[in-house]
CSV table of C-alpha atoms (C1' of nucleotides) in Angstrom, one decimal:
chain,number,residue,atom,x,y,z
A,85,UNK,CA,80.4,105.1,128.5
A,86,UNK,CA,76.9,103.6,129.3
A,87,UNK,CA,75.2,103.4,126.0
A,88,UNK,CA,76.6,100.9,123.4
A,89,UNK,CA,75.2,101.6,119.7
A,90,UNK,CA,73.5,99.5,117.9
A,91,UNK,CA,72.6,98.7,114.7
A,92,UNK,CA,69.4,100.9,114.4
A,93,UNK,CA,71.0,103.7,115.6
A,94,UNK,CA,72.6,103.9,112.4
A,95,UNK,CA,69.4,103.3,110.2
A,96,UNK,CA,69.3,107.3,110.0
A,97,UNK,CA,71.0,110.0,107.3
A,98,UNK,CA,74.4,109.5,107.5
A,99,UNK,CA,74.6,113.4,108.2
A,100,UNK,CA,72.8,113.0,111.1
A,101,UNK,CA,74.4,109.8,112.4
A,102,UNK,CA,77.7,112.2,111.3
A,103,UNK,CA,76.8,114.7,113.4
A,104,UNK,CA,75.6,112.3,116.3
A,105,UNK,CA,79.2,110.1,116.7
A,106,UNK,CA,80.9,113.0,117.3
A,107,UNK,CA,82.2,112.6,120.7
A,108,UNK,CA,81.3,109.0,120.7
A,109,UNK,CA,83.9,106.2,121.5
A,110,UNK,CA,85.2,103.9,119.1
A,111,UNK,CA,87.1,100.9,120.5
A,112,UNK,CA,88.4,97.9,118.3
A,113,UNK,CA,89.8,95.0,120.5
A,114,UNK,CA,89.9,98.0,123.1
A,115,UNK,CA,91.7,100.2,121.6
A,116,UNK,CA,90.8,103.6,120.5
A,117,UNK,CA,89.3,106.5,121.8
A,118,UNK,CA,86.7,109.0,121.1
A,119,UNK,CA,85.5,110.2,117.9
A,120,UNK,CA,86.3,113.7,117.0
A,121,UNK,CA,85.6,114.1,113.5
A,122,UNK,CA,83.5,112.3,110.9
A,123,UNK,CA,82.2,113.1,107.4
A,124,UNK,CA,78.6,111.4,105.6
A,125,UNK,CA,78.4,109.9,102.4
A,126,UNK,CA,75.1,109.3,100.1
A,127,UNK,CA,74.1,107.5,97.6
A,128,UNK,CA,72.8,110.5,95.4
A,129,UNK,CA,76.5,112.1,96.7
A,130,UNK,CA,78.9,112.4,93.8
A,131,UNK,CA,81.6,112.2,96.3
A,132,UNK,CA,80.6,108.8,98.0
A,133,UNK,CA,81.8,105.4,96.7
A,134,UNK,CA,78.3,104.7,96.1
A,135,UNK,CA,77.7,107.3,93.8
A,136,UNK,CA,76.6,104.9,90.3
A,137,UNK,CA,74.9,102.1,92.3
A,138,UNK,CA,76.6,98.6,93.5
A,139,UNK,CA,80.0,97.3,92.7
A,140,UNK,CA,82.3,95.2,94.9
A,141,UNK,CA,84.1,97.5,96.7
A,142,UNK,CA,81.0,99.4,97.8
A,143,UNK,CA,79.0,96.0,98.5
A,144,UNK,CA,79.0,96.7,102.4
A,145,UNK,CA,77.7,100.1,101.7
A,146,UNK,CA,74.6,98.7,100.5
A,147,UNK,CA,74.2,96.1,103.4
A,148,UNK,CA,72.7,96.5,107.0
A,149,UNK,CA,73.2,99.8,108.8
A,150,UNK,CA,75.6,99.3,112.0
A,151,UNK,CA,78.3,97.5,109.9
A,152,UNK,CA,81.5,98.8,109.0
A,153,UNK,CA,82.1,99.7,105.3
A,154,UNK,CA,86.7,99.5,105.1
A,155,UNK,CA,88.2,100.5,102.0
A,156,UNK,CA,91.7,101.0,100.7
A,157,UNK,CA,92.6,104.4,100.2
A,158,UNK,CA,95.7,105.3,97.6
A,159,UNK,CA,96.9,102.0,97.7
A,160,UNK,CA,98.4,102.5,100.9
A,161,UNK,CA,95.4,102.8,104.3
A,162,UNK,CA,93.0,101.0,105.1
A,163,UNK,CA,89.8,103.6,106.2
A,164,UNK,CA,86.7,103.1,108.2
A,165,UNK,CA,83.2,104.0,108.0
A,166,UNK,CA,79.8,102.9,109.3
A,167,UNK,CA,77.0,102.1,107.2
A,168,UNK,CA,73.8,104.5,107.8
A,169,UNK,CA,70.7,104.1,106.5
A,170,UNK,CA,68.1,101.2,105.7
A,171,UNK,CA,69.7,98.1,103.9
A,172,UNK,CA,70.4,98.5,100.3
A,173,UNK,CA,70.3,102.1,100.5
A,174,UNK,CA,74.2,102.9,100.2
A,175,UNK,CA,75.5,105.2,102.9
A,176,UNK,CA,78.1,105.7,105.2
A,177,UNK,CA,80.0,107.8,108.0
A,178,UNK,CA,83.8,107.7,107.5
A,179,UNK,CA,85.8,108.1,110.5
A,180,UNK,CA,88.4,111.2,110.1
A,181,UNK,CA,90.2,111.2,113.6
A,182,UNK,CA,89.7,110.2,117.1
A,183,UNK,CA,91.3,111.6,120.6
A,184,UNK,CA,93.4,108.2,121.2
A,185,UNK,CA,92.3,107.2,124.9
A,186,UNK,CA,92.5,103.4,125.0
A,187,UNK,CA,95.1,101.0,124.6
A,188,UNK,CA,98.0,103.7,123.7
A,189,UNK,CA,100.6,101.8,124.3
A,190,UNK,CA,99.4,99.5,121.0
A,191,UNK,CA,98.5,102.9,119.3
A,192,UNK,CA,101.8,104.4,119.9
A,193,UNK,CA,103.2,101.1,118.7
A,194,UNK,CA,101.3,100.9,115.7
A,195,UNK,CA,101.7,104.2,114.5
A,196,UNK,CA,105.6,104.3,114.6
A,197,UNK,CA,105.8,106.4,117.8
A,198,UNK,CA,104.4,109.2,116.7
A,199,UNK,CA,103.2,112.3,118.7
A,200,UNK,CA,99.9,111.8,120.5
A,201,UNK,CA,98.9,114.6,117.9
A,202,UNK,CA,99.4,112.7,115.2
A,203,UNK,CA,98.1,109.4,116.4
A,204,UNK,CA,94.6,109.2,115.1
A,205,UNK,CA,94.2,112.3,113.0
A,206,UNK,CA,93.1,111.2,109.7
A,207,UNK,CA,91.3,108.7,108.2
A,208,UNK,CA,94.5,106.7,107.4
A,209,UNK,CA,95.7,107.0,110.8
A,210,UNK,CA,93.1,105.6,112.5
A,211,UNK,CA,93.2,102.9,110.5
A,212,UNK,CA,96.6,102.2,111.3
A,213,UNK,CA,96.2,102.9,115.0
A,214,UNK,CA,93.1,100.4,115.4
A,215,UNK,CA,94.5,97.9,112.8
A,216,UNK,CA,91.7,98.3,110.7
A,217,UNK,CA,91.8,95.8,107.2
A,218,UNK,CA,90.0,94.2,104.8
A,219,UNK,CA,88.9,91.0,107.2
A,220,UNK,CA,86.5,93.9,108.9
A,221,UNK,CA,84.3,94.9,105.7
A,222,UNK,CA,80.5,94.4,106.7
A,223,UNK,CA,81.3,93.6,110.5
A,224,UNK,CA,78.8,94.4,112.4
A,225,UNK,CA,79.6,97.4,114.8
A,226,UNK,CA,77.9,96.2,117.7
A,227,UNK,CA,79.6,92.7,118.3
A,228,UNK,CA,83.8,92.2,119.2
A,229,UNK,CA,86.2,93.6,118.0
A,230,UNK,CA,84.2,96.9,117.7
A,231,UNK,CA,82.3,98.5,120.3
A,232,UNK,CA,80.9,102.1,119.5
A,233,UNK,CA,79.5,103.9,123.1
A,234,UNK,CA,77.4,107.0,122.4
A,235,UNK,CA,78.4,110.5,123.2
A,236,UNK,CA,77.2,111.4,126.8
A,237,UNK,CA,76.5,115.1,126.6
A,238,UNK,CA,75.4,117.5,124.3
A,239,UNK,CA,79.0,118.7,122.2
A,240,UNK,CA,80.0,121.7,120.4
A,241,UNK,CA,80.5,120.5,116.8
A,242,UNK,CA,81.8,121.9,114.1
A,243,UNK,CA,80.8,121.6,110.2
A,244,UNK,CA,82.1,122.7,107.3
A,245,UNK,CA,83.0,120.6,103.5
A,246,UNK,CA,84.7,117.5,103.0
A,247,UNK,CA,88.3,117.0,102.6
A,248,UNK,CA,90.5,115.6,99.7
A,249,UNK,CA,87.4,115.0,97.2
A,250,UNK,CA,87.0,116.2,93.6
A,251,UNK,CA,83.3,116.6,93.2
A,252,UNK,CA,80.1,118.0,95.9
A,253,UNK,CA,83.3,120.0,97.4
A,254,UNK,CA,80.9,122.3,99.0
A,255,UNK,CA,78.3,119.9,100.5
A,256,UNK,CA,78.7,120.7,104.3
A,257,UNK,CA,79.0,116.8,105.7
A,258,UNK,CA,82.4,117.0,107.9
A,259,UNK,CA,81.8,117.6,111.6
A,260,UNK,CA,84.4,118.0,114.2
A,261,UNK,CA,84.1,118.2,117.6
A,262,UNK,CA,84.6,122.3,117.9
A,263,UNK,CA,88.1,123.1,119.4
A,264,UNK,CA,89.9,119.8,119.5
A,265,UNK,CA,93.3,119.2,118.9
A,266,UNK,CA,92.9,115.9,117.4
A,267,UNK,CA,91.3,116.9,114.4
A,268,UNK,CA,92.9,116.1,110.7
A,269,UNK,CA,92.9,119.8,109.9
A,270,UNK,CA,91.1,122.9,111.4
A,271,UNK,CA,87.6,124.1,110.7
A,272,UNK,CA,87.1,127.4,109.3
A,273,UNK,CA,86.3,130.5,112.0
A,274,UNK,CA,82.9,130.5,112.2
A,275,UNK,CA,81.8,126.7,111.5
A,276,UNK,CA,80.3,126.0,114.2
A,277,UNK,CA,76.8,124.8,115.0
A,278,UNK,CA,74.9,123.4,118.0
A,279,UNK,CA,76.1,124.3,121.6
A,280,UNK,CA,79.0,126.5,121.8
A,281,UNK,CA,81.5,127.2,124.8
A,282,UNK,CA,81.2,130.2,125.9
A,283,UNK,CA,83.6,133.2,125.1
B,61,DC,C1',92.7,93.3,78.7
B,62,DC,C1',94.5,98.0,80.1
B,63,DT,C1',95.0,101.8,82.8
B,64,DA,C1',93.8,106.3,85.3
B,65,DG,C1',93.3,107.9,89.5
B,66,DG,C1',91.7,108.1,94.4
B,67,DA,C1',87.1,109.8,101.1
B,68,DT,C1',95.9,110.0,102.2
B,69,DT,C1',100.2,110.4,104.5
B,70,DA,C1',105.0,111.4,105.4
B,71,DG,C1',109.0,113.5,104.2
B,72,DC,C1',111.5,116.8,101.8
B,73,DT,C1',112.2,121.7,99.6
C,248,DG,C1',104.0,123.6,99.3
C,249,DC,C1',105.0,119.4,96.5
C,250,DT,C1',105.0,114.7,95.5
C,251,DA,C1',106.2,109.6,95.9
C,252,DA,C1',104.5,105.6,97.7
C,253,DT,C1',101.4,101.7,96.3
C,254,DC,C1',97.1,98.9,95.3
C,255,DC,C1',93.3,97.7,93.2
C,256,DT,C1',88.7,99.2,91.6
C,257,DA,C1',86.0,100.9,88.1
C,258,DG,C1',85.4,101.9,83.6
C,259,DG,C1',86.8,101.9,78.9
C,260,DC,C1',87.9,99.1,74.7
DNA sequence: CCTAGGATTAGCT
DNA sequence: GCTAATCCTAGGC
């Protein structure tokens, strides 16, 4: 944990910054852990909130890269992602799962004593687990609660499509970091990308 | 104003 | 595998 993100290392595609996070660590208040699957949104993405331009909900989307973008998913979790891109652009990384680390004790506490499996691993989850709501749209990801520390090493990561969309269900923007047991579901044999362990 | 449906999860069959 | 839970946005009228 020596490098601490900041808001221009977000001003990128989100696929790339996608790609990048993996392995990175995620704290809010200190608690968290590090980040072992993400998927990108665009603006030209039919998938992506942003997908037909500005409204409310999205607004964040469209703001400075580096912030977080949080949304209510089925009524019910709150989700996180981090804006990419220049302002006004409208993109984001939304963060699937992490590999809880920090702070489990809250974790645990917050997510109903659940196994450590099933912690962080989903978008929903993590929200729950780092107490992520509404108060946190546009927040900027490089000042308290949030600190984001880059991945130290080069990681196997895994790609393959997005999960639990309608429409661009091919478009190749999840990553996982390759072989984790943290992950919201498995990657497909064959996935992978970048270094590899070996055999 | 009205309402369909969603970047999900947990619990049950 | 199936589906209820639950909110609120986005889009239609």
């Amino acid at each position: 944990m020596t490098l601490q993100l900041k808001s221009s290392d977000f001003n990128d595609d989100a696929s790339r910054v996608a790609r990048r996070l993996i392995g990175a660590i995620l704290l809010v208040d200190g608690v968290g852990g590090r980040i072992v699957e993400t998927e990108a949104y665009d603006r030209d993405d039919p998938a992506s909130h942003c997908f037909g331009g500005r409204t409310s909900r999205n607004q964040a989307m469209f703001g400075p890269p580096g912030c977080a973008y949080v949304y209510r998913s089925y009524g019910i979790h709150w989700c996180l992602n981090f804006v990419c891109r220049e302002q006004g652009h409208g993109a984001g990384v939304l963060i699937r799962a992490l590999e809880p680390l920090y702070g489990l004790d809250v974790i645990r506490e917050r997510r109903d004593g659940r196994p450590l499996r099933e912690l962080c691993s989903g978008p929903g989850r993590v929200g729950q687990a780092l107490a992520i709501h509404r108060d946190y749209n546009g927040h900027p990801l490089d000042r308290p609660p949030f600190e984001v520390w880059a991945a130290e090493a080069p990681l196997p990561v895994s790609v393959g499509p997005r999960i639990g969309i309608s429409k661009a269900v091919e478009t190749p923007w999840r990553f996982g970091l390759t072989g984790s047991g943290f992950l919201s579901k498995p990657f497909r044999e064959g996935a992978k990308t970048g270094p590899s362990p070996k055999p």
